[in-house]
Coordinates of C-alpha atoms in Angstrom, one line a residue:
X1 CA -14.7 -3.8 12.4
X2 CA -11.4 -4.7 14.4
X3 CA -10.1 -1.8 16.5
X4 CA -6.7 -1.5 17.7
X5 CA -5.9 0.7 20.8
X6 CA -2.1 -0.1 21.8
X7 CA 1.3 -0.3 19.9
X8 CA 2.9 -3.3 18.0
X9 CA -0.5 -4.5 17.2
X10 CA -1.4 -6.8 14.3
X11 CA -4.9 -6.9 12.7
X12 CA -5.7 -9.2 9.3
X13 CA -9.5 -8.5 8.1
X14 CA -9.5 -12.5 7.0
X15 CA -12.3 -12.9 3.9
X16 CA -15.3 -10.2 3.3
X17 CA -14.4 -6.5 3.3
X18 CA -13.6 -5.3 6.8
X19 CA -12.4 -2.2 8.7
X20 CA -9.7 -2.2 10.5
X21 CA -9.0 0.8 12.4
X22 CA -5.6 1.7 14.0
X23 CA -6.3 5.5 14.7
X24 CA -5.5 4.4 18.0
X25 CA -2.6 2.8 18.1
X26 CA 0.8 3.2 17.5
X27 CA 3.3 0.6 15.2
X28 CA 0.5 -1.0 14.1
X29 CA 0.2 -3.2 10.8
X30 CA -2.9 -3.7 8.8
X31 CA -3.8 -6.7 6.6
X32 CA -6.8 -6.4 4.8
X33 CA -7.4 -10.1 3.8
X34 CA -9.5 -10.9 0.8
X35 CA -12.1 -8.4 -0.1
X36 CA -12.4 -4.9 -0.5
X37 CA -11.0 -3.0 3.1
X38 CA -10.6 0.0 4.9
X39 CA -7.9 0.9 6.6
X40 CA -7.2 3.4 9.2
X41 CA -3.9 4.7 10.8
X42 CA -2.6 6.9 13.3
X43 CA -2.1 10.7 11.9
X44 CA 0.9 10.6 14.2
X45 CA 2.7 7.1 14.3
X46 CA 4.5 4.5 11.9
X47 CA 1.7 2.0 10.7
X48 CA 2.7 -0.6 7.8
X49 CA 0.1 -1.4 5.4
X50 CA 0.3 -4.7 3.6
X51 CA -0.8 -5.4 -0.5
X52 CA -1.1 -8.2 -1.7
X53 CA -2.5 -9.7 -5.3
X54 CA -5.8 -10.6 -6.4
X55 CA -7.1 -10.4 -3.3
X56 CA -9.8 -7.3 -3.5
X57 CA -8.2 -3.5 -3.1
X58 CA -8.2 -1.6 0.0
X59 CA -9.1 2.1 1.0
X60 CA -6.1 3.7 3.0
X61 CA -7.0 6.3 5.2
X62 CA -4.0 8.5 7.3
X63 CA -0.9 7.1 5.3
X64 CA 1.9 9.3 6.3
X65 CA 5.2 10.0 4.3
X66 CA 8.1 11.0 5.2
X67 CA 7.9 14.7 5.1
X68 CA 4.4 14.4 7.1
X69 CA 3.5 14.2 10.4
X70 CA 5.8 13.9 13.5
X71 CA 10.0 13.7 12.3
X72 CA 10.3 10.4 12.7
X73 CA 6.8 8.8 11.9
X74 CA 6.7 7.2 8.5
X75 CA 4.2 4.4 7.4
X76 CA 5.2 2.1 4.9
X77 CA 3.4 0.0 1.7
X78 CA 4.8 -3.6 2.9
X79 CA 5.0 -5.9 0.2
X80 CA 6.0 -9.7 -0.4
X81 CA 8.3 -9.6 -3.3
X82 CA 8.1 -13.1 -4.5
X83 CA 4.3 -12.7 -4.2
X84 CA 4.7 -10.0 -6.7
X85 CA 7.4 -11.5 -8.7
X86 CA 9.8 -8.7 -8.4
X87 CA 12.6 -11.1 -7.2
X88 CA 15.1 -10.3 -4.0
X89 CA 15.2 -6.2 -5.0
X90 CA 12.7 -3.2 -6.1
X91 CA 14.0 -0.7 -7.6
X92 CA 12.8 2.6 -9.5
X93 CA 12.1 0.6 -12.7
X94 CA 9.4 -1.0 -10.7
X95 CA 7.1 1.8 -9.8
X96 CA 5.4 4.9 -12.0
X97 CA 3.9 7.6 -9.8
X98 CA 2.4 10.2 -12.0
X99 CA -1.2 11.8 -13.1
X100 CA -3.1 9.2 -15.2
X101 CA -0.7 6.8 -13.8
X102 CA 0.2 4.5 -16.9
X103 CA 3.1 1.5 -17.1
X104 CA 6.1 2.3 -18.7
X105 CA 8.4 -0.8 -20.1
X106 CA 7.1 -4.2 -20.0
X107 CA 8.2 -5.9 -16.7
X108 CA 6.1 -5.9 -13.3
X109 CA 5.7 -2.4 -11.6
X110 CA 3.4 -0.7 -9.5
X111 CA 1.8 2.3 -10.9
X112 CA 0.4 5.1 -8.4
X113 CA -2.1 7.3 -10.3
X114 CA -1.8 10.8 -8.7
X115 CA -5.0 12.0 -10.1
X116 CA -7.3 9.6 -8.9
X117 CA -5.1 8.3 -5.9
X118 CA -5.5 4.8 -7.2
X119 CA -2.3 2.1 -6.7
X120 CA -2.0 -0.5 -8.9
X121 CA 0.4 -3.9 -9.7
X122 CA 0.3 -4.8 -13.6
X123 CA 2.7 -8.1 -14.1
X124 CA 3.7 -7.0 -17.5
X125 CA 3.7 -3.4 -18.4
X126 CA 2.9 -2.6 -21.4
X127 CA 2.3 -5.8 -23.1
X128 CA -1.2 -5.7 -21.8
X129 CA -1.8 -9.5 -21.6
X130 CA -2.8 -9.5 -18.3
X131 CA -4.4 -6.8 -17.0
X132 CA -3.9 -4.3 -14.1
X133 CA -4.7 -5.2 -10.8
X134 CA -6.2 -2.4 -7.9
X135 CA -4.1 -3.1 -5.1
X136 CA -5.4 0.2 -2.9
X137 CA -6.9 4.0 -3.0
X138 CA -5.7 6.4 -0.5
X139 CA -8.1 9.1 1.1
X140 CA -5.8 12.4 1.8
X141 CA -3.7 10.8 -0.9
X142 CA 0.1 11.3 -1.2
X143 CA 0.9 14.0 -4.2
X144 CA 3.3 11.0 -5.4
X145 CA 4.9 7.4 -4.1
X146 CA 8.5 6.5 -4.2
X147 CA 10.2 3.8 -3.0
X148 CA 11.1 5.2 0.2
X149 CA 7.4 4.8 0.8
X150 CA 7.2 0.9 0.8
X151 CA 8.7 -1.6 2.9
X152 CA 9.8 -5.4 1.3
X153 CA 9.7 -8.8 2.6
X154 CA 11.3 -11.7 0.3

């Protein structure tokens, strides 16, 4: 378990499945690593929570959206485009957020699954050849995502 107490902390859980918990901290961002990992924010401060591929899925606990929490605190999805494959933009056509959460068209997307809270990266859509990839679950789960909810790196 790795425990952050201040702000503008950093934590990467590394290999195995790891806890890292940021309850107590403020501007903190959380990297699971490889493996299956929980992590924890602040109910009350902006945390960023990286995804990555293939790399085990992580349980997010206290992910705040906009409309939640303090006025100005607003965690973000942070994700590596070109580790996705999504090129130097993402844009609505890349994400589905809806109850059963399926793909729709056959590029790369995320798909949130509102029912089960589940978010997940399939590379082709529809075209099934490769299949979906669980990037995360969130406890107290957002109703829906949108893009406002991530963060992008190139």
């Amino acid at each position: 378990t790795i425990i952050l107490k201040s702000s503008n902390q950093y934590a990467d859980g590394g290999s195995g499945d790891d806890t890292i918990d940021a309850s107590a901290a403020t501007r903190a961002r959380l990297i699971g690593g490889d493996g299956n990992d929980t992590l924890i924010g602040n109910t009350s401060a902006v945390d960023e929570f990286a995804l990555a591929v293939a790399t085990g899925f992580d349980t997010i606990t206290n992910f705040l959206q906009a409309n939640q929490g303090t006025p100005l605190a607003r965690d973000l999805l942070v994700i590596d485009l070109s580790n996705f494959g999504l090129g130097t933009t993402f844009d609505a056509a890349e994400l589905v957020s809806a109850a059963g959460g399926a793909a729709v068209g056959t590029s790369a997307q995320f798909i949130y699954d509102e029912t089960t809270h589940d978010l997940w990266y399939d590379v082709d859509g529809t075209l099934a050849v490769h299949a979906a990839v669980k990037l995360a679950h969130f406890n107290a789960a957002p109703a829906h995502l949108t893009l406002g909810d991530f963060g992008t790196l190139l």
